[in-house]
Tab-separated table of C-alpha atoms in Angstrom:
chain	number	residue	atom	x	y	z
A	1	MET	CA	-12.025	16.197	9.464
A	2	ARG	CA	-8.337	17.485	9.700
A	3	ALA	CA	-7.983	14.938	12.385
A	4	SER	CA	-9.102	12.053	10.540
A	5	HIS	CA	-6.844	13.296	7.469
A	6	ALA	CA	-3.675	13.108	9.877
A	7	ALA	CA	-4.719	9.950	11.246
A	8	LEU	CA	-5.035	8.248	7.707
A	9	GLY	CA	-1.642	10.244	6.922
A	10	GLY	CA	0.191	8.865	9.837
A	11	ALA	CA	-1.208	5.300	9.355
A	12	GLY	CA	0.171	5.259	5.896
A	13	LEU	CA	3.487	6.656	6.840
A	14	ALA	CA	4.079	3.888	9.242
A	15	ALA	CA	2.751	1.221	6.976
A	16	PHE	CA	5.647	2.269	4.419
A	17	LEU	CA	8.325	2.288	7.250
A	18	ALA	CA	7.203	-0.903	8.337
A	19	LEU	CA	7.472	-2.183	4.701
A	20	GLY	CA	10.800	-0.834	4.456
A	21	GLU	CA	12.041	-2.590	7.329
A	22	ALA	CA	10.476	-5.824	6.259
A	23	VAL	CA	11.502	-5.777	2.542
A	24	PRO	CA	15.107	-6.182	3.131
A	25	ARG	CA	14.697	-8.253	6.214
A	26	LEU	CA	12.710	-10.828	4.199
A	27	GLY	CA	15.393	-10.988	1.497
A	28	LEU	CA	13.045	-9.545	-1.180
A	29	VAL	CA	16.337	-7.170	-1.923
A	30	GLU	CA	19.727	-7.028	-0.626
A	31	GLU	CA	20.681	-4.972	2.340
A	32	ALA	CA	23.615	-3.872	0.774
A	33	TYR	CA	21.376	-1.549	-1.810
A	34	PHE	CA	18.374	-0.970	0.286
A	35	PRO	CA	18.845	-1.092	4.087
A	36	PRO	CA	15.954	-1.465	6.621
A	37	THR	CA	14.370	1.429	7.503
A	38	SER	CA	15.971	1.097	11.374
A	39	ARG	CA	19.320	1.312	9.723
A	40	ILE	CA	18.402	4.737	7.821
A	41	ALA	CA	17.025	5.998	11.004
A	42	ASP	CA	20.173	5.258	12.732
A	43	ALA	CA	22.390	6.736	9.919
A	44	LEU	CA	19.987	9.702	10.010
A	45	ALA	CA	20.675	10.164	13.788
A	46	GLY	CA	24.295	10.079	13.264
A	47	GLU	CA	24.029	12.870	10.453
A	48	LEU	CA	21.877	15.005	12.869
A	49	GLY	CA	25.072	14.981	15.233
A	50	ASP	CA	27.292	15.926	12.468
A	51	ARG	CA	28.158	19.580	12.192
A	52	ALA	CA	29.051	19.005	8.771
A	53	PHE	CA	25.641	17.873	8.023
A	54	TRP	CA	24.281	20.995	9.561
A	55	ALA	CA	26.625	23.134	7.298
A	56	ALA	CA	25.951	21.373	4.077
A	57	LEU	CA	22.143	21.856	5.018
A	58	GLY	CA	22.749	25.453	5.200
A	59	ASP	CA	24.499	25.720	1.939
A	60	THR	CA	21.613	24.227	0.416
A	61	LEU	CA	18.967	26.324	2.031
A	62	THR	CA	21.110	29.276	1.216
A	63	GLY	CA	21.293	28.669	-2.477
A	64	TRP	CA	17.368	27.833	-2.533
A	65	ALA	CA	16.372	30.861	-0.408
A	66	LEU	CA	18.612	33.449	-2.532
A	67	GLY	CA	17.784	31.883	-6.174
A	68	LEU	CA	14.015	31.553	-5.336
A	69	ALA	CA	14.102	35.262	-3.991
A	70	VAL	CA	15.963	36.140	-7.085
A	71	ALA	CA	13.442	34.221	-9.637
A	72	VAL	CA	10.122	35.443	-7.691
A	73	GLY	CA	11.137	38.889	-7.975
A	74	ALA	CA	12.546	39.286	-11.484
A	75	GLY	CA	9.234	36.935	-12.375
A	76	ILE	CA	7.091	39.089	-10.970
A	77	LEU	CA	8.593	42.221	-12.191
A	78	ALA	CA	8.923	40.923	-15.625
A	79	GLY	CA	5.680	39.353	-16.221
A	80	VAL	CA	3.872	42.441	-15.096
A	81	LEU	CA	5.762	44.758	-17.602
A	82	VAL	CA	5.531	42.312	-20.227
A	83	SER	CA	1.824	41.962	-19.666
A	84	VAL	CA	1.157	45.585	-19.548
A	85	VAL	CA	3.230	46.522	-22.386
A	86	PRO	CA	1.408	44.906	-25.424
A	87	TYR	CA	4.415	45.714	-27.667
A	88	LEU	CA	6.373	43.906	-25.442
A	89	ARG	CA	4.094	40.809	-24.964
A	90	ARG	CA	4.150	40.379	-29.102
A	91	ALA	CA	8.194	40.622	-29.078
A	92	THR	CA	8.766	38.418	-26.357
A	93	ALA	CA	6.260	35.563	-26.708
A	94	SER	CA	8.443	33.795	-29.094
A	95	THR	CA	11.411	34.319	-27.034
A	96	ILE	CA	9.730	33.063	-23.764
A	97	GLU	CA	8.487	30.012	-25.618
A	98	PHE	CA	11.856	29.066	-26.722
A	99	LEU	CA	13.958	29.832	-23.396
A	100	ARG	CA	11.069	27.991	-21.134
A	101	PRO	CA	11.222	24.301	-22.077
A	102	ILE	CA	15.063	24.401	-21.943
A	103	PRO	CA	15.865	21.557	-19.018
A	104	SER	CA	17.600	23.597	-16.550
A	105	VAL	CA	20.258	20.744	-16.025
A	106	ALA	CA	21.195	21.323	-19.811
A	107	LEU	CA	22.937	24.665	-18.570
A	108	ILE	CA	25.257	22.645	-15.710
A	109	PRO	CA	28.196	22.937	-18.634
A	110	LEU	CA	27.650	26.672	-18.754
A	111	ALA	CA	27.365	27.197	-15.187
A	112	VAL	CA	30.425	24.914	-14.357
A	113	LEU	CA	32.253	27.052	-16.875
A	114	LEU	CA	31.347	30.431	-15.810
A	115	TYR	CA	31.516	29.747	-11.910
A	116	GLY	CA	32.855	26.189	-11.210
A	117	THR	CA	31.792	24.827	-8.119
A	118	GLU	CA	30.650	27.971	-6.658
A	119	LEU	CA	27.378	28.912	-5.031
A	120	ARG	CA	26.883	31.156	-8.363
A	121	SER	CA	26.451	27.895	-10.419
A	122	VAL	CA	23.826	26.936	-8.114
A	123	LEU	CA	22.002	30.179	-8.471
A	124	LEU	CA	22.290	30.251	-12.078
A	125	LEU	CA	20.410	26.844	-12.389
A	126	VAL	CA	17.889	27.758	-9.303
A	127	VAL	CA	16.845	31.185	-10.810
A	128	TYR	CA	16.845	30.001	-14.476
A	129	ALA	CA	14.377	27.119	-13.478
A	130	SER	CA	12.114	29.029	-10.880
A	131	PHE	CA	11.939	32.422	-13.049
A	132	TRP	CA	9.551	30.545	-15.794
A	133	GLN	CA	7.009	29.097	-13.112
A	134	VAL	CA	6.600	32.686	-11.860
A	135	LEU	CA	6.952	34.714	-14.969
A	136	ILE	CA	3.907	32.223	-17.041
A	137	GLN	CA	1.599	32.370	-13.751
A	138	VAL	CA	1.829	36.202	-13.791
A	139	ILE	CA	1.244	36.842	-17.285
A	140	HIS	CA	-1.625	34.658	-17.190
A	141	GLY	CA	-3.021	36.085	-14.108
A	142	VAL	CA	-2.855	39.595	-15.630
A	143	GLN	CA	-4.558	38.624	-18.751
A	144	ASP	CA	-7.039	37.221	-16.563
A	145	VAL	CA	-8.034	40.801	-15.641
A	146	ASP	CA	-11.679	41.669	-16.285
A	147	PRO	CA	-11.855	44.254	-19.070
A	148	ILE	CA	-14.814	45.717	-17.519
A	149	ALA	CA	-13.327	46.330	-14.277
A	150	GLU	CA	-10.060	47.768	-16.295
A	151	ASP	CA	-12.274	49.949	-18.175
A	152	THR	CA	-14.222	51.335	-15.145
A	153	ALA	CA	-10.839	52.111	-13.276
A	154	ARG	CA	-10.019	54.085	-16.535
A	155	SER	CA	-13.114	55.934	-16.220
A	156	TYR	CA	-12.709	57.118	-12.632
A	157	GLY	CA	-9.658	58.217	-13.713
A	158	LEU	CA	-6.852	55.819	-11.961
A	159	GLY	CA	-3.597	56.318	-13.153
A	160	THR	CA	-1.529	53.324	-14.497
A	161	TRP	CA	-0.147	52.393	-11.089
A	162	ALA	CA	-3.116	53.090	-9.420
A	163	ARG	CA	-4.872	50.550	-12.126
A	164	ILE	CA	-1.954	48.016	-11.298
A	165	ARG	CA	-2.808	48.198	-7.570
A	166	HIS	CA	-6.276	48.332	-7.299
A	167	VAL	CA	-7.151	45.976	-10.402
A	168	LEU	CA	-4.338	44.030	-11.838
A	169	TRP	CA	-2.680	42.791	-8.553
A	170	PRO	CA	-5.433	41.634	-7.198
A	171	THR	CA	-6.484	39.451	-10.035
A	172	ALA	CA	-2.832	38.374	-10.567
A	173	LEU	CA	-2.207	37.626	-7.061
A	174	PRO	CA	-3.824	33.789	-6.917
A	175	TYR	CA	-1.884	33.105	-10.218
A	176	VAL	CA	1.588	34.807	-8.471
A	177	MET	CA	1.030	32.751	-5.359
A	178	THR	CA	0.779	29.253	-7.389
A	179	GLY	CA	4.144	30.444	-9.194
A	180	VAL	CA	5.855	30.731	-6.048
A	181	ARG	CA	4.698	27.533	-4.600
A	182	LEU	CA	5.944	25.901	-7.977
A	183	ALA	CA	9.065	27.985	-7.813
A	184	ALA	CA	9.867	27.069	-4.597
A	185	ALA	CA	9.736	23.250	-5.026
A	186	VAL	CA	11.673	23.807	-8.221
A	187	ALA	CA	14.224	25.595	-6.507
A	188	LEU	CA	14.958	22.770	-4.176
A	189	ILE	CA	15.306	20.428	-6.725
A	190	LEU	CA	17.506	22.272	-8.699
A	191	ALA	CA	19.447	23.612	-5.919
A	192	VAL	CA	20.052	19.749	-4.569
A	193	THR	CA	20.534	18.690	-8.576
A	194	ALA	CA	23.446	20.972	-8.897
A	195	GLU	CA	25.143	19.874	-5.736
A	196	LEU	CA	24.902	16.667	-6.896
A	197	VAL	CA	26.113	16.837	-10.180
A	198	ILE	CA	28.541	19.908	-10.244
A	199	GLY	CA	29.845	19.090	-6.729
A	200	ALA	CA	29.168	22.292	-4.703
A	201	PRO	CA	28.828	22.391	-1.320
A	202	GLY	CA	25.523	20.982	0.142
A	203	LEU	CA	23.218	18.289	0.844
A	204	GLY	CA	23.570	16.959	-2.740
A	205	ALA	CA	27.309	16.849	-2.589
A	206	ARG	CA	27.114	15.022	0.486
A	207	ILE	CA	24.656	12.372	-1.032
A	208	ALA	CA	27.510	12.224	-3.909
A	209	VAL	CA	30.367	11.536	-1.611
A	210	ALA	CA	28.324	8.729	0.617
A	211	GLN	CA	27.165	6.766	-2.587
A	212	THR	CA	30.968	6.876	-3.908
A	213	SER	CA	32.419	5.878	-0.286
A	214	GLN	CA	29.564	3.049	-0.088
A	215	ALA	CA	28.036	4.398	2.813
A	216	VAL	CA	24.599	3.340	1.746
A	217	PRO	CA	22.263	4.024	4.717
A	218	GLU	CA	24.100	7.703	5.072
A	219	MET	CA	23.050	8.111	1.359
A	220	TYR	CA	19.561	7.297	1.743
A	221	ALA	CA	19.225	9.281	4.994
A	222	LEU	CA	20.545	12.491	3.409
A	223	ILE	CA	17.865	11.728	0.711
A	224	VAL	CA	15.185	11.391	3.446
A	225	VAL	CA	16.437	14.907	4.714
A	226	THR	CA	15.994	16.176	1.051
A	227	GLY	CA	12.276	15.108	1.070
A	228	LEU	CA	11.619	16.170	4.664
A	229	LEU	CA	12.721	19.593	3.115
A	230	GLY	CA	10.255	19.456	0.219
A	231	LEU	CA	7.712	18.647	2.280
A	232	LEU	CA	8.295	21.381	4.654
A	233	ILE	CA	8.650	23.804	1.827
A	234	ASN	CA	5.336	22.740	0.556
A	235	VAL	CA	3.502	23.179	3.749
A	236	GLY	CA	5.113	26.391	4.304
A	237	ALA	CA	4.267	27.856	0.732
A	238	ARG	CA	0.753	26.786	1.166
A	239	SER	CA	0.371	28.324	4.509
A	240	VAL	CA	1.760	31.717	2.963
A	241	GLU	CA	-0.752	31.498	0.184
A	242	ARG	CA	-3.747	30.719	2.759
A	243	ARG	CA	-2.754	33.917	4.231
A	244	ALA	CA	-1.966	35.981	1.419
A	245	LEU	CA	-5.351	35.093	-0.225
A	246	ALA	CA	-7.713	34.888	2.889
A	247	TRP	CA	-9.705	37.261	1.015
A	248	HIS	CA	-10.129	35.074	-2.065
A	249	GLN	CA	-12.926	32.755	-2.624
A	250	SER	CA	-10.669	29.648	-3.177
A	251	VAL	CA	-9.483	29.813	0.001
A	252	ARG	CA	-12.590	30.964	2.055
A	253	GLY	CA	-14.147	27.936	0.430
A	254	GLU	CA	-11.355	25.573	1.461
A	255	VAL	CA	-11.576	26.855	5.086
A	256	ALA	CA	-15.079	26.402	5.162
A	257	VAL	CA	-14.864	22.756	3.949
């Protein structure tokens, strides 16, 4: 089954690359705006041999990783705290619903005003966007705890931290892992966006330079790199999720299929 899925995926990718080569060659679009796949591949090979490219890649991954780590830690802590303390849940509900829909890109002027084009500007946007993905999932996970299991734990004399560890956390963990997976993708999007708009060091800034200098194949090559990064991050997050939830029915059923 997996082999057939991989074969179909490979065939689809090959067809897409062939289409990207044929469309500009046939004159359906101008090569100046959409170069053939072969030219993009040559530009990508050139980027891979450039030290500045690897430095930009490192800057992007640094902003992504640091921002994601802060967002996940803060989201889990705040989500558990808000959910466990009923007063906090009621007191923060309206504030959460007000702040959560605000687009992170709307904070770009504030980030530039506070930190300029430094890494901290990227972190501000990445953390803000990713934090809500984790927080909301944690809150939903805690609310999904079986009241009977909670009452049983209380009747056996388990304290607050013991109930969190043995009752709340196993129930909330699938939600947490979903939040982390979503946050990982959002963090990459915001990291590249911040670099592209603000000019902070990274792949986004390199894409902007390629665009303004009319280096179109190089621009597409860098865009391909960001897409591959997103793919690798998603695959890695799903792998971690499967390992962390190996005991859960959703993963066991998926493995069985």
